[in-house]
């Protein structure tokens, strides 16, 4: 840092940068940081502190060069095998297959390269958030300096619309409200105070006298002293978490790695066996080499990486049509294997638009219809619309709600609401009852205002109309009710029944509503002072209870997830009562376990937390560290975890999860950069739709893998048996390459276009440790391989007996394997359902691919130059009849196998 060894320097301030600054009195704070709230720091002191603490910039990880990232993509067992296959095919002068294999390798390298480059951009997005301009006081003068030049002890002036550039302790405030949702996850705007707080180890969301780097001032003014900069800020800690997590491999990548290792070991083992058998049978070394090459070529599914890429790309296209934008191809499949979804609340499960649901006035309870900020709906009593009477308590409750209010009416009426969500909701509720907002605000001219302050828990306005002056009061029920001596009921002002009003407020709060009380009184003042609202002479008008309404479709989506065997948990920065109320409406708390708060979570050991995690689905008042820990522990117990988020605070969890899902509309750039998928409509329903597509993708990958490996198994058995029986090889290496090309060049790609099976969304998630091939599928693979091998060996023997021509026998054997795969690919359209129950033409591309492959193979047998290249001869009609007859046995075997499997599931499970 500026060439100075920090350890050799004298520390410029005495304070511990990590201490609990919110507990200190302003004077003590300034003394500790050796600064003055009026004069600020001197320029010399700033230079000294910059030299010690360094610039106020979040450190980024050392960027790996593009060349290093590119080379890293080739460190994969399947890639090594494919490169070996490319080299062998090059030696055999089969340039077409060499090109196909190289393209497959390059496609995988490009995908991996994009992933690793993307991981660095998340850190860069965090860095950009921390360096806006700042207004400071230095040597008694106000200056504007880059946020990167702030140091601990700097005095900063905050104003509406500004972004906070360091962690600061507030020294004084005037109606200061800050949007911390991106950092803490709490949906409501935070009203700030400068009063010291006594509690120990408060979460950032509860530190009302602190402002944090990366947050935004919504309104009001404040003066603050910088206490933490750069990596020590809450934003910096999140950046470090994201940086430390690194790249998380998807389950599909891990399974493909395992498959690559397995294939590699099998190729090596069979090569050694063939060499040993060759020596036993005194085979010529050149013949042993050719045989090993033939075996290796048959065992390697050259087309698998290409088809994997195509299958994932098809999934990306299908998901995009359902509002899910995939940023990284392997993430397509991950959703299909998800066992737990950790969802944010605000904007994902809820609309993120506060709505008044109930109004208590005139000793009655009223309800509203419709939700959100649209100016539509009504206020009803017992399901019937009310007629608003101007002297009623309901009228004054609605009037106070819209007049003691700083949200912009013009923006609301034009469809672009601006202001505190709570205050917007009060405007909307007044409109629903028939209050003409613009007319009321014109007739009740605002003279003065006392803005909301957290320590007072109310706001008031002084308004004047033709009847005189009125003070309208809005605030917490316990505060407003105590300021009232009377209440209005059906146009009559009577003595207040405080107990009844309090019980009504408690009942509304018990439903998870945020409750505000409204009151009014006449006044003769020209200005509004604290004295005007201290007297117990207000008239209580009523209570309004509001909530961030659940998306109607979210309830059904959660139910769909549950039916699919996927657990849904809600992780939010909101308060416990709100989280539980929302969670229960969504069906996330059927056993009444309630919520686990972040402060409690932080005190639990991993073992204690794991026990809680098994039973609790709602987590409230969580920090980024808590959310990351939830994800980490779920992964530790072998869950496949998807996490949704929209804020900076969600970035560590989004990166750590198997799949991070960010919000496209209301999310931050940081969240999007840390994620694998973006919901363009911010809707939880889209996640369940994407899960269905993800399951289809994995199902098709499994079908393709099974199809390709069945050819490899059949070919291996043919070669192995031929060597054991001291026969000539039924096909040479170049013919094996042709078999692999003509059977997997198009048919395997066509399987990627298979539509989903009807019950795929209701199936239980597959076990997280289950590979691409299950035990049952490997049994089936062995069975299919035996059918292919036995049929091919029989056809080879039959042709030798009939013609005594090795080229003819090899042509028959090669064609037999090709026809087997023509039939077998039809079996692979469904691994469970009978071929004859499927819609025959639902995958037109498959039938087009079969027709094209058949034409290509016929040309191989009857075109002169291709005969010379592949050492084939034309086949007679009786040979074609025999080949198709033998080939049909793979369909018979497949149908019998599916029948046995269905019986096993019915009676054994």
Tab-separated table of N, CA and C in Angstrom, residues 237-313:
chain	number	residue	atom	x	y	z
A	237	UNK	N	-16.689	-7.733	3.378
A	237	UNK	CA	-16.739	-9.106	3.908
A	237	UNK	C	-17.479	-10.029	2.939
A	238	UNK	N	-18.553	-9.504	2.328
A	238	UNK	CA	-19.294	-10.301	1.347
A	238	UNK	C	-18.408	-10.595	0.144
A	239	UNK	N	-17.664	-9.586	-0.316
A	239	UNK	CA	-16.771	-9.787	-1.459
A	239	UNK	C	-15.744	-10.868	-1.161
A	240	UNK	N	-15.225	-10.863	0.067
A	240	UNK	CA	-14.240	-11.880	0.451
A	240	UNK	C	-14.864	-13.272	0.451
A	241	UNK	N	-16.118	-13.358	0.931
A	241	UNK	CA	-16.812	-14.654	0.943
A	241	UNK	C	-16.970	-15.192	-0.469
A	242	UNK	N	-17.404	-14.308	-1.383
A	242	UNK	CA	-17.583	-14.724	-2.774
A	242	UNK	C	-16.242	-15.161	-3.365
A	243	UNK	N	-15.203	-14.403	-3.049
A	243	UNK	CA	-13.865	-14.706	-3.571
A	243	UNK	C	-13.352	-16.041	-3.040
A	244	UNK	N	-13.589	-16.307	-1.758
A	244	UNK	CA	-13.088	-17.540	-1.140
A	244	UNK	C	-13.822	-18.782	-1.622
A	245	UNK	N	-15.097	-18.615	-1.979
A	245	UNK	CA	-15.900	-19.773	-2.407
A	245	UNK	C	-15.384	-20.340	-3.714
A	246	UNK	N	-14.983	-19.465	-4.639
A	246	UNK	CA	-14.465	-19.937	-5.914
A	246	UNK	C	-15.553	-20.537	-6.780
A	247	UNK	N	-15.152	-21.445	-7.668
A	247	UNK	CA	-16.082	-22.064	-8.610
A	247	UNK	C	-16.643	-23.336	-8.005
A	248	UNK	N	-17.951	-23.480	-8.042
A	248	UNK	CA	-18.624	-24.678	-7.524
A	248	UNK	C	-19.032	-25.547	-8.711
A	249	UNK	N	-18.528	-26.772	-8.735
A	249	UNK	CA	-18.889	-27.686	-9.824
A	249	UNK	C	-20.332	-28.117	-9.683
A	250	UNK	N	-21.016	-28.200	-10.815
A	250	UNK	CA	-22.397	-28.688	-10.788
A	250	UNK	C	-22.374	-30.207	-10.632
A	251	UNK	N	-23.473	-30.799	-10.130
A	251	UNK	CA	-23.533	-32.261	-10.023
A	251	UNK	C	-23.273	-32.956	-11.354
A	252	UNK	N	-23.753	-32.367	-12.463
A	252	UNK	CA	-23.538	-32.984	-13.766
A	252	UNK	C	-22.049	-33.030	-14.105
A	253	UNK	N	-21.328	-31.949	-13.818
A	253	UNK	CA	-19.889	-31.940	-14.087
A	253	UNK	C	-19.176	-33.019	-13.285
A	254	UNK	N	-19.569	-33.150	-12.003
A	254	UNK	CA	-18.951	-34.171	-11.160
A	254	UNK	C	-19.245	-35.571	-11.698
A	255	UNK	N	-20.483	-35.786	-12.155
A	255	UNK	CA	-20.853	-37.104	-12.686
A	255	UNK	C	-20.122	-37.397	-13.990
A	256	UNK	N	-19.974	-36.376	-14.848
A	256	UNK	CA	-19.257	-36.582	-16.103
A	256	UNK	C	-17.767	-36.825	-15.842
A	257	UNK	N	-17.207	-36.161	-14.832
A	257	UNK	CA	-15.821	-36.432	-14.440
A	257	UNK	C	-15.669	-37.890	-14.023
A	258	UNK	N	-16.620	-38.353	-13.206
A	258	UNK	CA	-16.572	-39.736	-12.732
A	258	UNK	C	-16.696	-40.708	-13.911
A	259	UNK	N	-17.600	-40.403	-14.851
A	259	UNK	CA	-17.779	-41.254	-16.019
A	259	UNK	C	-16.509	-41.282	-16.863
A	260	UNK	N	-15.868	-40.126	-17.007
A	260	UNK	CA	-14.621	-40.052	-17.771
A	260	UNK	C	-13.534	-40.911	-17.159
A	261	UNK	N	-13.400	-40.827	-15.816
A	261	UNK	CA	-12.408	-41.663	-15.129
A	261	UNK	C	-12.713	-43.146	-15.353
A	262	UNK	N	-13.982	-43.507	-15.227
A	262	UNK	CA	-14.384	-44.915	-15.376
A	262	UNK	C	-14.041	-45.431	-16.768
A	263	UNK	N	-14.384	-44.648	-17.800
A	263	UNK	CA	-14.081	-45.055	-19.176
A	263	UNK	C	-12.571	-45.198	-19.365
A	264	UNK	N	-11.832	-44.241	-18.817
A	264	UNK	CA	-10.371	-44.300	-18.927
A	264	UNK	C	-9.788	-45.561	-18.314
A	265	UNK	N	-10.254	-45.903	-17.114
A	265	UNK	CA	-9.754	-47.114	-16.445
A	265	UNK	C	-10.132	-48.363	-17.229
A	266	UNK	N	-11.365	-48.390	-17.787
A	266	UNK	CA	-11.806	-49.558	-18.555
A	266	UNK	C	-10.981	-49.721	-19.827
A	267	UNK	N	-10.715	-48.612	-20.513
A	267	UNK	CA	-9.898	-48.671	-21.734
A	267	UNK	C	-8.515	-49.223	-21.407
A	268	UNK	N	-7.926	-48.730	-20.313
A	268	UNK	CA	-6.594	-49.200	-19.904
A	268	UNK	C	-6.631	-50.684	-19.543
A	269	UNK	N	-7.651	-51.087	-18.774
A	269	UNK	CA	-7.747	-52.487	-18.339
A	269	UNK	C	-7.918	-53.421	-19.535
A	270	UNK	N	-8.821	-53.088	-20.458
A	270	UNK	CA	-9.042	-53.937	-21.628
A	270	UNK	C	-7.822	-53.956	-22.550
A	271	UNK	N	-7.110	-52.833	-22.621
A	271	UNK	CA	-5.891	-52.804	-23.437
A	271	UNK	C	-4.870	-53.801	-22.902
A	272	UNK	N	-4.707	-53.794	-21.578
A	272	UNK	CA	-3.757	-54.731	-20.960
A	272	UNK	C	-4.192	-56.182	-21.172
A	273	UNK	N	-5.515	-56.426	-21.067
A	273	UNK	CA	-6.026	-57.794	-21.269
A	273	UNK	C	-5.776	-58.257	-22.703
A	274	UNK	N	-6.019	-57.362	-23.668
A	274	UNK	CA	-5.817	-57.720	-25.079
A	274	UNK	C	-4.339	-57.981	-25.364
A	275	UNK	N	-3.466	-57.152	-24.797
A	275	UNK	CA	-2.026	-57.384	-24.964
A	275	UNK	C	-1.639	-58.746	-24.395
A	276	UNK	N	-2.188	-59.057	-23.201
A	276	UNK	CA	-1.887	-60.350	-22.580
A	276	UNK	C	-2.401	-61.509	-23.436
A	277	UNK	N	-3.654	-61.409	-23.907
A	277	UNK	CA	-4.211	-62.472	-24.756
A	277	UNK	C	-3.459	-62.581	-26.073
A	278	UNK	N	-3.040	-61.451	-26.614
A	278	UNK	CA	-2.274	-61.466	-27.866
A	278	UNK	C	-0.977	-62.225	-27.719
A	279	UNK	N	-0.316	-62.035	-26.592
A	279	UNK	CA	0.923	-62.775	-26.333
A	279	UNK	C	0.645	-64.256	-26.143
A	280	UNK	N	-0.467	-64.583	-25.460
A	280	UNK	CA	-0.828	-65.992	-25.247
A	280	UNK	C	-1.076	-66.677	-26.586
A	281	UNK	N	-1.764	-65.981	-27.513
A	281	UNK	CA	-2.082	-66.567	-28.811
A	281	UNK	C	-0.990	-66.300	-29.860
A	282	UNK	N	0.130	-65.739	-29.404
A	282	UNK	CA	1.278	-65.477	-30.293
A	282	UNK	C	0.886	-64.610	-31.483
A	283	UNK	N	0.072	-63.583	-31.199
A	283	UNK	CA	-0.330	-62.657	-32.257
A	283	UNK	C	0.838	-61.761	-32.641
A	284	UNK	N	0.821	-61.305	-33.879
A	284	UNK	CA	1.845	-60.371	-34.361
A	284	UNK	C	1.702	-59.039	-33.604
A	285	UNK	N	2.814	-58.412	-33.190
A	285	UNK	CA	2.727	-57.131	-32.467
A	285	UNK	C	1.902	-56.070	-33.204
A	286	UNK	N	2.033	-56.005	-34.545
A	286	UNK	CA	1.232	-55.032	-35.314
A	286	UNK	C	-0.260	-55.332	-35.185
A	287	UNK	N	-0.583	-56.625	-35.180
A	287	UNK	CA	-1.989	-57.023	-35.060
A	287	UNK	C	-2.521	-56.696	-33.662
A	288	UNK	N	-1.643	-56.892	-32.632
A	288	UNK	CA	-2.034	-56.537	-31.262
A	288	UNK	C	-2.321	-55.038	-31.188
A	289	UNK	N	-1.447	-54.237	-31.806
A	289	UNK	CA	-1.633	-52.774	-31.771
A	289	UNK	C	-2.940	-52.373	-32.441
A	290	UNK	N	-3.188	-52.960	-33.621
A	290	UNK	CA	-4.427	-52.638	-34.351
A	290	UNK	C	-5.644	-53.042	-33.532
A	291	UNK	N	-5.559	-54.189	-32.847
A	291	UNK	CA	-6.674	-54.656	-32.028
A	291	UNK	C	-6.918	-53.724	-30.844
A	292	UNK	N	-5.826	-53.309	-30.192
A	292	UNK	CA	-5.955	-52.371	-29.060
A	292	UNK	C	-6.563	-51.060	-29.535
A	293	UNK	N	-6.108	-50.591	-30.705
A	293	UNK	CA	-6.668	-49.346	-31.254
A	293	UNK	C	-8.160	-49.518	-31.530
A	294	UNK	N	-8.527	-50.650	-32.123
A	294	UNK	CA	-9.938	-50.902	-32.425
A	294	UNK	C	-10.779	-50.928	-31.153
A	295	UNK	N	-10.240	-51.587	-30.121
A	295	UNK	CA	-10.959	-51.654	-28.858
A	295	UNK	C	-11.102	-50.261	-28.225
A	296	UNK	N	-10.015	-49.504	-28.236
A	296	UNK	CA	-10.055	-48.172	-27.626
A	296	UNK	C	-11.052	-47.268	-28.351
A	297	UNK	N	-11.021	-47.350	-29.688
A	297	UNK	CA	-11.949	-46.536	-30.476
A	297	UNK	C	-13.397	-46.927	-30.183
A	298	UNK	N	-13.647	-48.230	-30.011
A	298	UNK	CA	-15.016	-48.684	-29.736
A	298	UNK	C	-15.495	-48.267	-28.361
A	299	UNK	N	-14.571	-48.154	-27.409
A	299	UNK	CA	-14.957	-47.859	-26.025
A	299	UNK	C	-15.210	-46.380	-25.777
A	300	UNK	N	-14.632	-45.527	-26.632
A	300	UNK	CA	-14.722	-44.084	-26.388
A	300	UNK	C	-15.962	-43.508	-27.058
A	301	UNK	N	-16.891	-42.943	-26.281
A	301	UNK	CA	-18.088	-42.301	-26.879
A	301	UNK	C	-17.739	-40.905	-27.379
A	302	UNK	N	-17.128	-40.858	-28.598
A	302	UNK	CA	-16.627	-39.570	-29.104
A	302	UNK	C	-17.709	-38.505	-29.164
A	303	UNK	N	-18.931	-38.932	-29.445
A	303	UNK	CA	-20.007	-37.953	-29.631
A	303	UNK	C	-20.600	-37.419	-28.346
A	304	UNK	N	-20.220	-37.996	-27.191
A	304	UNK	CA	-20.894	-37.618	-25.937
A	304	UNK	C	-20.736	-36.139	-25.586
A	305	UNK	N	-19.523	-35.549	-25.608
A	305	UNK	CA	-19.424	-34.119	-25.262
A	305	UNK	C	-20.245	-33.217	-26.179
A	306	UNK	N	-20.244	-33.542	-27.499
A	306	UNK	CA	-21.015	-32.718	-28.432
A	306	UNK	C	-22.502	-32.817	-28.126
A	307	UNK	N	-22.979	-34.061	-27.934
A	307	UNK	CA	-24.405	-34.245	-27.657
A	307	UNK	C	-24.771	-33.631	-26.314
A	308	UNK	N	-23.879	-33.732	-25.336
A	308	UNK	CA	-24.119	-33.114	-24.034
A	308	UNK	C	-24.330	-31.612	-24.213
A	309	UNK	N	-23.466	-30.983	-25.002
A	309	UNK	CA	-23.588	-29.540	-25.263
A	309	UNK	C	-24.901	-29.222	-25.971
A	310	UNK	N	-25.248	-30.029	-26.975
A	310	UNK	CA	-26.500	-29.803	-27.727
A	310	UNK	C	-27.706	-29.964	-26.808
A	311	UNK	N	-27.694	-31.019	-25.975
A	311	UNK	CA	-28.819	-31.270	-25.063
A	311	UNK	C	-29.012	-30.104	-24.100
A	312	UNK	N	-27.905	-29.614	-23.552
A	312	UNK	CA	-27.980	-28.483	-22.631
A	312	UNK	C	-28.452	-27.226	-23.348
A	313	UNK	N	-27.978	-27.032	-24.580
A	313	UNK	CA	-28.385	-25.843	-25.339
A	313	UNK	C	-29.882	-25.871	-25.641
